[in-house]
Amino acid sequence: MGKFVITKRANGEFQFNLKAGNGQVILTSEGYTTLAACKNGIESVKKNSQEDARFERKEAKNGAPFFNLKATNGQVIGKSEMYSSTAACENGIESVKKNAPEAEVVEDFE
């Protein structure tokens, strides 16, 4: 079972990582100024991850595939890692779809 882990950046902003059951990070958020905004971002991921059209498949300058998850307003709410192949990227998207809706939320900061 996946989980959202909220951490605090050095600049004081909050961010979350969605981790798969094996502990691998499959989605990383932007920085949020408040914990409440960060938690709203998590709720947005849970909702938007169930629509394939919300996943924007992209390619980095070095050719590595990755994806962004976008909210209904077009704002990016999470980014993936760089993948070695398109197939691996699609597996990452499927993992987000599977893990996000039921993932627990864990706060990992002081």
mmCIF file of N, CA and C in Angstrom:
data_model
loop_
_atom_site.group_PDB
_atom_site.id
_atom_site.type_symbol
_atom_site.label_atom_id
_atom_site.label_comp_id
_atom_site.label_asym_id
_atom_site.label_seq_id
_atom_site.Cartn_x
_atom_site.Cartn_y
_atom_site.Cartn_z
ATOM 1 N N MET A 1 0.850 -1.186 0.000
ATOM 2 C CA MET A 1 0.000 0.000 0.000
ATOM 3 C C MET A 1 0.892 1.245 0.000
ATOM 4 N N GLY A 2 0.539 2.205 -0.821
ATOM 5 C CA GLY A 2 1.320 3.426 -0.923
ATOM 6 C C GLY A 2 1.062 4.384 0.226
ATOM 7 N N LYS A 3 1.890 5.409 0.295
ATOM 8 C CA LYS A 3 1.661 6.446 1.301
ATOM 9 C C LYS A 3 2.227 7.774 0.823
ATOM 10 N N PHE A 4 1.583 8.841 1.266
ATOM 11 C CA PHE A 4 2.063 10.188 1.040
ATOM 12 C C PHE A 4 2.909 10.574 2.252
ATOM 13 N N VAL A 5 4.136 11.004 2.009
ATOM 14 C CA VAL A 5 5.010 11.432 3.099
ATOM 15 C C VAL A 5 5.244 12.937 2.950
ATOM 16 N N ILE A 6 4.793 13.690 3.945
ATOM 17 C CA ILE A 6 4.975 15.142 3.941
ATOM 18 C C ILE A 6 6.276 15.466 4.669
ATOM 19 N N THR A 7 7.117 16.255 4.030
ATOM 20 C CA THR A 7 8.373 16.694 4.641
ATOM 21 C C THR A 7 8.455 18.209 4.546
ATOM 22 N N LYS A 8 9.421 18.759 5.263
ATOM 23 C CA LYS A 8 9.640 20.208 5.248
ATOM 24 C C LYS A 8 10.988 20.468 4.588
ATOM 25 N N ARG A 9 10.992 21.357 3.617
ATOM 26 C CA ARG A 9 12.222 21.719 2.920
ATOM 27 C C ARG A 9 13.052 22.664 3.772
ATOM 28 N N ALA A 10 14.308 22.841 3.364
ATOM 29 C CA ALA A 10 15.208 23.744 4.087
ATOM 30 C C ALA A 10 14.661 25.166 4.120
ATOM 31 N N ASN A 11 13.901 25.557 3.087
ATOM 32 C CA ASN A 11 13.352 26.923 3.032
ATOM 33 C C ASN A 11 12.045 27.058 3.807
ATOM 34 N N GLY A 12 11.630 25.995 4.511
ATOM 35 C CA GLY A 12 10.426 26.051 5.329
ATOM 36 C C GLY A 12 9.160 25.622 4.615
ATOM 37 N N GLU A 13 9.240 25.380 3.309
ATOM 38 C CA GLU A 13 8.067 24.936 2.575
ATOM 39 C C GLU A 13 7.811 23.458 2.837
ATOM 40 N N PHE A 14 6.556 23.064 2.669
ATOM 41 C CA PHE A 14 6.158 21.668 2.802
ATOM 42 C C PHE A 14 6.066 21.049 1.414
ATOM 43 N N GLN A 15 6.399 19.768 1.316
ATOM 44 C CA GLN A 15 6.206 19.035 0.072
ATOM 45 C C GLN A 15 5.828 17.613 0.426
ATOM 46 N N PHE A 16 5.269 16.910 -0.549
ATOM 47 C CA PHE A 16 4.961 15.499 -0.314
ATOM 48 C C PHE A 16 5.553 14.644 -1.422
ATOM 49 N N ASN A 17 5.834 13.409 -1.044
ATOM 50 C CA ASN A 17 6.202 12.367 -1.991
ATOM 51 C C ASN A 17 5.160 11.271 -1.858
ATOM 52 N N LEU A 18 4.700 10.772 -2.991
ATOM 53 C CA LEU A 18 3.869 9.573 -2.985
ATOM 54 C C LEU A 18 4.805 8.399 -3.184
ATOM 55 N N LYS A 19 4.795 7.490 -2.221
ATOM 56 C CA LYS A 19 5.660 6.318 -2.293
ATOM 57 C C LYS A 19 4.815 5.074 -2.540
ATOM 58 N N ALA A 20 5.326 4.203 -3.403
ATOM 59 C CA ALA A 20 4.668 2.923 -3.659
ATOM 60 C C ALA A 20 4.870 2.015 -2.446
ATOM 61 N N GLY A 21 4.221 0.882 -2.460
ATOM 62 C CA GLY A 21 4.332 -0.071 -1.362
ATOM 63 C C GLY A 21 5.753 -0.501 -1.078
ATOM 64 N N ASN A 22 6.617 -0.479 -2.108
ATOM 65 C CA ASN A 22 8.022 -0.877 -1.926
ATOM 66 C C ASN A 22 8.902 0.270 -1.439
ATOM 67 N N GLY A 23 8.290 1.444 -1.181
ATOM 68 C CA GLY A 23 9.041 2.585 -0.665
ATOM 69 C C GLY A 23 9.616 3.496 -1.732
ATOM 70 N N GLN A 24 9.465 3.127 -3.009
ATOM 71 C CA GLN A 24 9.999 3.952 -4.094
ATOM 72 C C GLN A 24 9.110 5.173 -4.303
ATOM 73 N N VAL A 25 9.755 6.346 -4.470
ATOM 74 C CA VAL A 25 9.015 7.582 -4.739
ATOM 75 C C VAL A 25 8.492 7.538 -6.171
ATOM 76 N N ILE A 26 7.172 7.720 -6.331
ATOM 77 C CA ILE A 26 6.583 7.692 -7.669
ATOM 78 C C ILE A 26 6.008 9.046 -8.084
ATOM 79 N N LEU A 27 5.896 9.990 -7.147
ATOM 80 C CA LEU A 27 5.400 11.321 -7.473
ATOM 81 C C LEU A 27 5.887 12.298 -6.414
ATOM 82 N N THR A 28 6.354 13.468 -6.839
ATOM 83 C CA THR A 28 6.851 14.508 -5.929
ATOM 84 C C THR A 28 6.101 15.798 -6.201
ATOM 85 N N SER A 29 5.719 16.491 -5.135
ATOM 86 C CA SER A 29 4.965 17.739 -5.283
ATOM 87 C C SER A 29 5.884 18.946 -5.385
ATOM 88 N N GLU A 30 5.239 20.073 -5.662
ATOM 89 C CA GLU A 30 5.890 21.371 -5.564
ATOM 90 C C GLU A 30 6.021 21.723 -4.079
ATOM 91 N N GLY A 31 6.602 22.856 -3.784
ATOM 92 C CA GLY A 31 6.657 23.338 -2.406
ATOM 93 C C GLY A 31 5.397 24.109 -2.060
ATOM 94 N N TYR A 32 4.902 23.917 -0.852
ATOM 95 C CA TYR A 32 3.716 24.629 -0.367
ATOM 96 C C TYR A 32 4.109 25.458 0.850
ATOM 97 N N THR A 33 3.520 26.647 0.978
ATOM 98 C CA THR A 33 3.875 27.531 2.091
ATOM 99 C C THR A 33 3.237 27.097 3.404
ATOM 100 N N THR A 34 2.119 26.347 3.321
ATOM 101 C CA THR A 34 1.464 25.895 4.547
ATOM 102 C C THR A 34 1.193 24.392 4.488
ATOM 103 N N LEU A 35 1.083 23.795 5.654
ATOM 104 C CA LEU A 35 0.763 22.373 5.746
ATOM 105 C C LEU A 35 -0.622 22.110 5.168
ATOM 106 N N ALA A 36 -1.565 23.011 5.423
ATOM 107 C CA ALA A 36 -2.929 22.843 4.911
ATOM 108 C C ALA A 36 -2.934 22.820 3.384
ATOM 109 N N ALA A 37 -2.170 23.680 2.759
ATOM 110 C CA ALA A 37 -2.095 23.714 1.297
ATOM 111 C C ALA A 37 -1.475 22.429 0.768
ATOM 112 N N CYS A 38 -0.480 21.912 1.471
ATOM 113 C CA CYS A 38 0.160 20.656 1.089
ATOM 114 C C CYS A 38 -0.854 19.516 1.147
ATOM 115 N N LYS A 39 -1.653 19.476 2.195
ATOM 116 C CA LYS A 39 -2.672 18.431 2.329
ATOM 117 C C LYS A 39 -3.746 18.565 1.251
ATOM 118 N N ASN A 40 -4.072 19.798 0.858
ATOM 119 C CA ASN A 40 -5.009 20.003 -0.252
ATOM 120 C C ASN A 40 -4.425 19.439 -1.539
ATOM 121 N N GLY A 41 -3.111 19.599 -1.711
ATOM 122 C CA GLY A 41 -2.428 19.044 -2.875
ATOM 123 C C GLY A 41 -2.545 17.528 -2.912
ATOM 124 N N ILE A 42 -2.409 16.902 -1.765
ATOM 125 C CA ILE A 42 -2.554 15.441 -1.670
ATOM 126 C C ILE A 42 -3.966 15.021 -2.080
ATOM 127 N N GLU A 43 -4.971 15.743 -1.582
ATOM 128 C CA GLU A 43 -6.356 15.419 -1.949
ATOM 129 C C GLU A 43 -6.561 15.569 -3.449
ATOM 130 N N SER A 44 -5.920 16.564 -4.033
ATOM 131 C CA SER A 44 -6.012 16.783 -5.477
ATOM 132 C C SER A 44 -5.376 15.620 -6.243
ATOM 133 N N VAL A 45 -4.253 15.098 -5.745
ATOM 134 C CA VAL A 45 -3.611 13.940 -6.381
ATOM 135 C C VAL A 45 -4.536 12.735 -6.297
ATOM 136 N N LYS A 46 -5.129 12.505 -5.131
ATOM 137 C CA LYS A 46 -6.020 11.351 -4.960
ATOM 138 C C LYS A 46 -7.153 11.388 -5.978
ATOM 139 N N LYS A 47 -7.707 12.581 -6.198
ATOM 140 C CA LYS A 47 -8.832 12.735 -7.110
ATOM 141 C C LYS A 47 -8.383 12.677 -8.573
ATOM 142 N N ASN A 48 -7.388 13.472 -8.931
ATOM 143 C CA ASN A 48 -6.987 13.606 -10.332
ATOM 144 C C ASN A 48 -6.228 12.405 -10.873
ATOM 145 N N SER A 49 -5.646 11.602 -9.996
ATOM 146 C CA SER A 49 -4.871 10.447 -10.458
ATOM 147 C C SER A 49 -5.749 9.370 -11.075
ATOM 148 N N GLN A 50 -7.049 9.489 -10.928
ATOM 149 C CA GLN A 50 -7.939 8.468 -11.479
ATOM 150 C C GLN A 50 -8.373 8.766 -12.915
ATOM 151 N N GLU A 51 -7.921 9.903 -13.454
ATOM 152 C CA GLU A 51 -8.238 10.264 -14.835
ATOM 153 C C GLU A 51 -6.960 10.268 -15.660
ATOM 154 N N ASP A 52 -6.890 9.372 -16.634
ATOM 155 C CA ASP A 52 -5.678 9.255 -17.443
ATOM 156 C C ASP A 52 -5.324 10.566 -18.141
ATOM 157 N N ALA A 53 -6.336 11.343 -18.514
ATOM 158 C CA ALA A 53 -6.094 12.604 -19.228
ATOM 159 C C ALA A 53 -5.333 13.620 -18.377
ATOM 160 N N ARG A 54 -5.312 13.421 -17.060
ATOM 161 C CA ARG A 54 -4.602 14.350 -16.163
ATOM 162 C C ARG A 54 -3.090 14.100 -16.158
ATOM 163 N N PHE A 55 -2.664 12.973 -16.722
ATOM 164 C CA PHE A 55 -1.233 12.655 -16.779
ATOM 165 C C PHE A 55 -0.646 13.203 -18.077
ATOM 166 N N GLU A 56 0.314 14.104 -17.930
ATOM 167 C CA GLU A 56 0.989 14.691 -19.082
ATOM 168 C C GLU A 56 2.311 13.957 -19.266
ATOM 169 N N ARG A 57 2.388 13.201 -20.347
ATOM 170 C CA ARG A 57 3.608 12.444 -20.634
ATOM 171 C C ARG A 57 4.586 13.351 -21.350
ATOM 172 N N LYS A 58 5.821 13.416 -20.850
ATOM 173 C CA LYS A 58 6.814 14.337 -21.382
ATOM 174 C C LYS A 58 8.142 13.626 -21.611
ATOM 175 N N GLU A 59 9.067 14.356 -22.229
ATOM 176 C CA GLU A 59 10.404 13.820 -22.455
ATOM 177 C C GLU A 59 11.424 14.891 -22.078
ATOM 178 N N ALA A 60 12.400 14.514 -21.263
ATOM 179 C CA ALA A 60 13.448 15.445 -20.852
ATOM 180 C C ALA A 60 14.392 15.707 -22.023
ATOM 181 N N LYS A 61 15.230 16.731 -21.883
ATOM 182 C CA LYS A 61 16.183 17.067 -22.951
ATOM 183 C C LYS A 61 17.086 15.890 -23.309
ATOM 184 N N ASN A 62 17.378 15.041 -22.323
ATOM 185 C CA ASN A 62 18.243 13.885 -22.584
ATOM 186 C C ASN A 62 17.466 12.686 -23.132
ATOM 187 N N GLY A 63 16.166 12.884 -23.402
ATOM 188 C CA GLY A 63 15.352 11.821 -23.977
ATOM 189 C C GLY A 63 14.644 10.939 -22.970
ATOM 190 N N ALA A 64 14.894 11.155 -21.678
ATOM 191 C CA ALA A 64 14.274 10.317 -20.647
ATOM 192 C C ALA A 64 12.793 10.678 -20.493
ATOM 193 N N PRO A 65 11.916 9.689 -20.537
ATOM 194 C CA PRO A 65 10.492 9.965 -20.336
ATOM 195 C C PRO A 65 10.170 10.218 -18.865
ATOM 196 N N PHE A 66 9.182 11.099 -18.635
ATOM 197 C CA PHE A 66 8.664 11.354 -17.296
ATOM 198 C C PHE A 66 7.237 11.854 -17.454
ATOM 199 N N PHE A 67 6.550 12.073 -16.336
ATOM 200 C CA PHE A 67 5.182 12.589 -16.429
ATOM 201 C C PHE A 67 4.917 13.611 -15.333
ATOM 202 N N ASN A 68 3.945 14.474 -15.628
ATOM 203 C CA ASN A 68 3.387 15.406 -14.657
ATOM 204 C C ASN A 68 1.937 15.014 -14.446
ATOM 205 N N LEU A 69 1.450 15.186 -13.222
ATOM 206 C CA LEU A 69 0.024 15.023 -12.933
ATOM 207 C C LEU A 69 -0.542 16.421 -12.766
ATOM 208 N N LYS A 70 -1.598 16.726 -13.512
ATOM 209 C CA LYS A 70 -2.172 18.069 -13.494
ATOM 210 C C LYS A 70 -3.563 18.065 -12.877
ATOM 211 N N ALA A 71 -3.893 19.170 -12.231
ATOM 212 C CA ALA A 71 -5.233 19.369 -11.688
ATOM 213 C C ALA A 71 -6.163 19.814 -12.821
ATOM 214 N N THR A 72 -7.441 19.923 -12.520
ATOM 215 C CA THR A 72 -8.417 20.328 -13.533
ATOM 216 C C THR A 72 -8.111 21.716 -14.089
ATOM 217 N N ASN A 73 -7.453 22.575 -13.296
ATOM 218 C CA ASN A 73 -7.112 23.928 -13.758
ATOM 219 C C ASN A 73 -5.808 23.958 -14.567
ATOM 220 N N GLY A 74 -5.204 22.798 -14.791
ATOM 221 C CA GLY A 74 -3.980 22.734 -15.578
ATOM 222 C C GLY A 74 -2.698 22.881 -14.785
ATOM 223 N N GLN A 75 -2.820 23.152 -13.490
ATOM 224 C CA GLN A 75 -1.634 23.309 -12.640
ATOM 225 C C GLN A 75 -1.016 21.945 -12.342
ATOM 226 N N VAL A 76 0.321 21.884 -12.413
ATOM 227 C CA VAL A 76 1.026 20.644 -12.097
ATOM 228 C C VAL A 76 0.980 20.418 -10.581
ATOM 229 N N ILE A 77 0.494 19.256 -10.163
ATOM 230 C CA ILE A 77 0.427 18.946 -8.733
ATOM 231 C C ILE A 77 1.429 17.882 -8.324
ATOM 232 N N GLY A 78 2.082 17.270 -9.301
ATOM 233 C CA GLY A 78 3.109 16.286 -8.990
ATOM 234 C C GLY A 78 3.913 15.936 -10.219
ATOM 235 N N LYS A 79 5.188 15.609 -9.991
ATOM 236 C CA LYS A 79 6.092 15.216 -11.073
ATOM 237 C C LYS A 79 6.709 13.874 -10.739
ATOM 238 N N SER A 80 6.982 13.114 -11.784
ATOM 239 C CA SER A 80 7.621 11.817 -11.595
ATOM 240 C C SER A 80 9.128 11.959 -11.686
ATOM 241 N N GLU A 81 9.798 10.854 -11.434
ATOM 242 C CA GLU A 81 11.228 10.772 -11.687
ATOM 243 C C GLU A 81 11.441 10.607 -13.190
ATOM 244 N N MET A 82 12.677 10.604 -13.621
ATOM 245 C CA MET A 82 13.004 10.289 -15.012
ATOM 246 C C MET A 82 13.068 8.767 -15.143
ATOM 247 N N TYR A 83 12.524 8.264 -16.216
ATOM 248 C CA TYR A 83 12.498 6.819 -16.441
ATOM 249 C C TYR A 83 13.432 6.433 -17.577
ATOM 250 N N SER A 84 13.797 5.155 -17.594
ATOM 251 C CA SER A 84 14.723 4.647 -18.606
ATOM 252 C C SER A 84 14.014 4.307 -19.908
ATOM 253 N N SER A 85 12.678 4.140 -19.851
ATOM 254 C CA SER A 85 11.934 3.793 -21.056
ATOM 255 C C SER A 85 10.492 4.281 -20.927
ATOM 256 N N THR A 86 9.821 4.362 -22.072
ATOM 257 C CA THR A 86 8.404 4.747 -22.079
ATOM 258 C C THR A 86 7.582 3.732 -21.297
ATOM 259 N N ALA A 87 7.907 2.457 -21.437
ATOM 260 C CA ALA A 87 7.170 1.413 -20.717
ATOM 261 C C ALA A 87 7.309 1.599 -19.206
ATOM 262 N N ALA A 88 8.510 1.920 -18.746
ATOM 263 C CA ALA A 88 8.731 2.143 -17.313
ATOM 264 C C ALA A 88 7.938 3.364 -16.841
ATOM 265 N N CYS A 89 7.868 4.397 -17.673
ATOM 266 C CA CYS A 89 7.096 5.594 -17.346
ATOM 267 C C CYS A 89 5.611 5.247 -17.217
ATOM 268 N N GLU A 90 5.091 4.452 -18.150
ATOM 269 C CA GLU A 90 3.681 4.035 -18.090
ATOM 270 C C GLU A 90 3.416 3.206 -16.828
ATOM 271 N N ASN A 91 4.380 2.385 -16.434
ATOM 272 C CA ASN A 91 4.250 1.625 -15.185
ATOM 273 C C ASN A 91 4.172 2.568 -13.990
ATOM 274 N N GLY A 92 4.957 3.661 -14.031
ATOM 275 C CA GLY A 92 4.912 4.664 -12.972
ATOM 276 C C GLY A 92 3.544 5.314 -12.874
ATOM 277 N N ILE A 93 2.952 5.643 -14.018
ATOM 278 C CA ILE A 93 1.610 6.229 -14.042
ATOM 279 C C ILE A 93 0.603 5.249 -13.440
ATOM 280 N N GLU A 94 0.685 3.988 -13.839
ATOM 281 C CA GLU A 94 -0.226 2.970 -13.293
ATOM 282 C C GLU A 94 -0.054 2.830 -11.782
ATOM 283 N N SER A 95 1.176 2.956 -11.323
ATOM 284 C CA SER A 95 1.445 2.859 -9.887
ATOM 285 C C SER A 95 0.805 4.025 -9.134
ATOM 286 N N VAL A 96 0.874 5.227 -9.705
ATOM 287 C CA VAL A 96 0.219 6.384 -9.070
ATOM 288 C C VAL A 96 -1.290 6.153 -9.027
ATOM 289 N N LYS A 97 -1.865 5.708 -10.140
ATOM 290 C CA LYS A 97 -3.315 5.454 -10.193
ATOM 291 C C LYS A 97 -3.730 4.443 -9.132
ATOM 292 N N LYS A 98 -2.908 3.425 -8.944
ATOM 293 C CA LYS A 98 -3.226 2.348 -8.004
ATOM 294 C C LYS A 98 -3.022 2.782 -6.552
ATOM 295 N N ASN A 99 -1.918 3.481 -6.282
ATOM 296 C CA ASN A 99 -1.544 3.790 -4.896
ATOM 297 C C ASN A 99 -2.193 5.042 -4.318
ATOM 298 N N ALA A 100 -2.415 6.062 -5.124
ATOM 299 C CA ALA A 100 -2.841 7.363 -4.592
ATOM 300 C C ALA A 100 -4.183 7.354 -3.859
ATOM 301 N N PRO A 101 -5.236 6.746 -4.413
ATOM 302 C CA PRO A 101 -6.560 6.905 -3.789
ATOM 303 C C PRO A 101 -6.642 6.457 -2.333
ATOM 304 N N GLU A 102 -5.968 5.388 -1.981
ATOM 305 C CA GLU A 102 -6.080 4.831 -0.629
ATOM 306 C C GLU A 102 -4.832 5.069 0.226
ATOM 307 N N ALA A 103 -3.898 5.823 -0.288
ATOM 308 C CA ALA A 103 -2.626 6.012 0.427
ATOM 309 C C ALA A 103 -2.839 6.788 1.719
ATOM 310 N N GLU A 104 -2.163 6.331 2.768
ATOM 311 C CA GLU A 104 -2.223 7.062 4.034
ATOM 312 C C GLU A 104 -1.315 8.282 3.931
ATOM 313 N N VAL A 105 -1.531 9.264 4.808
ATOM 314 C CA VAL A 105 -0.727 10.480 4.829
ATOM 315 C C VAL A 105 0.098 10.484 6.099
ATOM 316 N N VAL A 106 1.423 10.608 5.935
ATOM 317 C CA VAL A 106 2.354 10.578 7.069
ATOM 318 C C VAL A 106 3.126 11.892 7.093
ATOM 319 N N GLU A 107 3.209 12.516 8.260
ATOM 320 C CA GLU A 107 4.000 13.741 8.412
ATOM 321 C C GLU A 107 5.369 13.354 8.963
ATOM 322 N N ASP A 108 6.404 13.732 8.242
ATOM 323 C CA ASP A 108 7.772 13.353 8.629
ATOM 324 C C ASP A 108 8.642 14.608 8.785
ATOM 325 N N PHE A 109 8.304 15.413 9.797
ATOM 326 C CA PHE A 109 9.091 16.621 10.084
ATOM 327 C C PHE A 109 8.876 17.009 11.544
ATOM 328 N N GLU A 110 9.718 17.876 12.028
ATOM 329 C CA GLU A 110 9.630 18.306 13.423
ATOM 330 C C GLU A 110 8.584 19.394 13.574
#
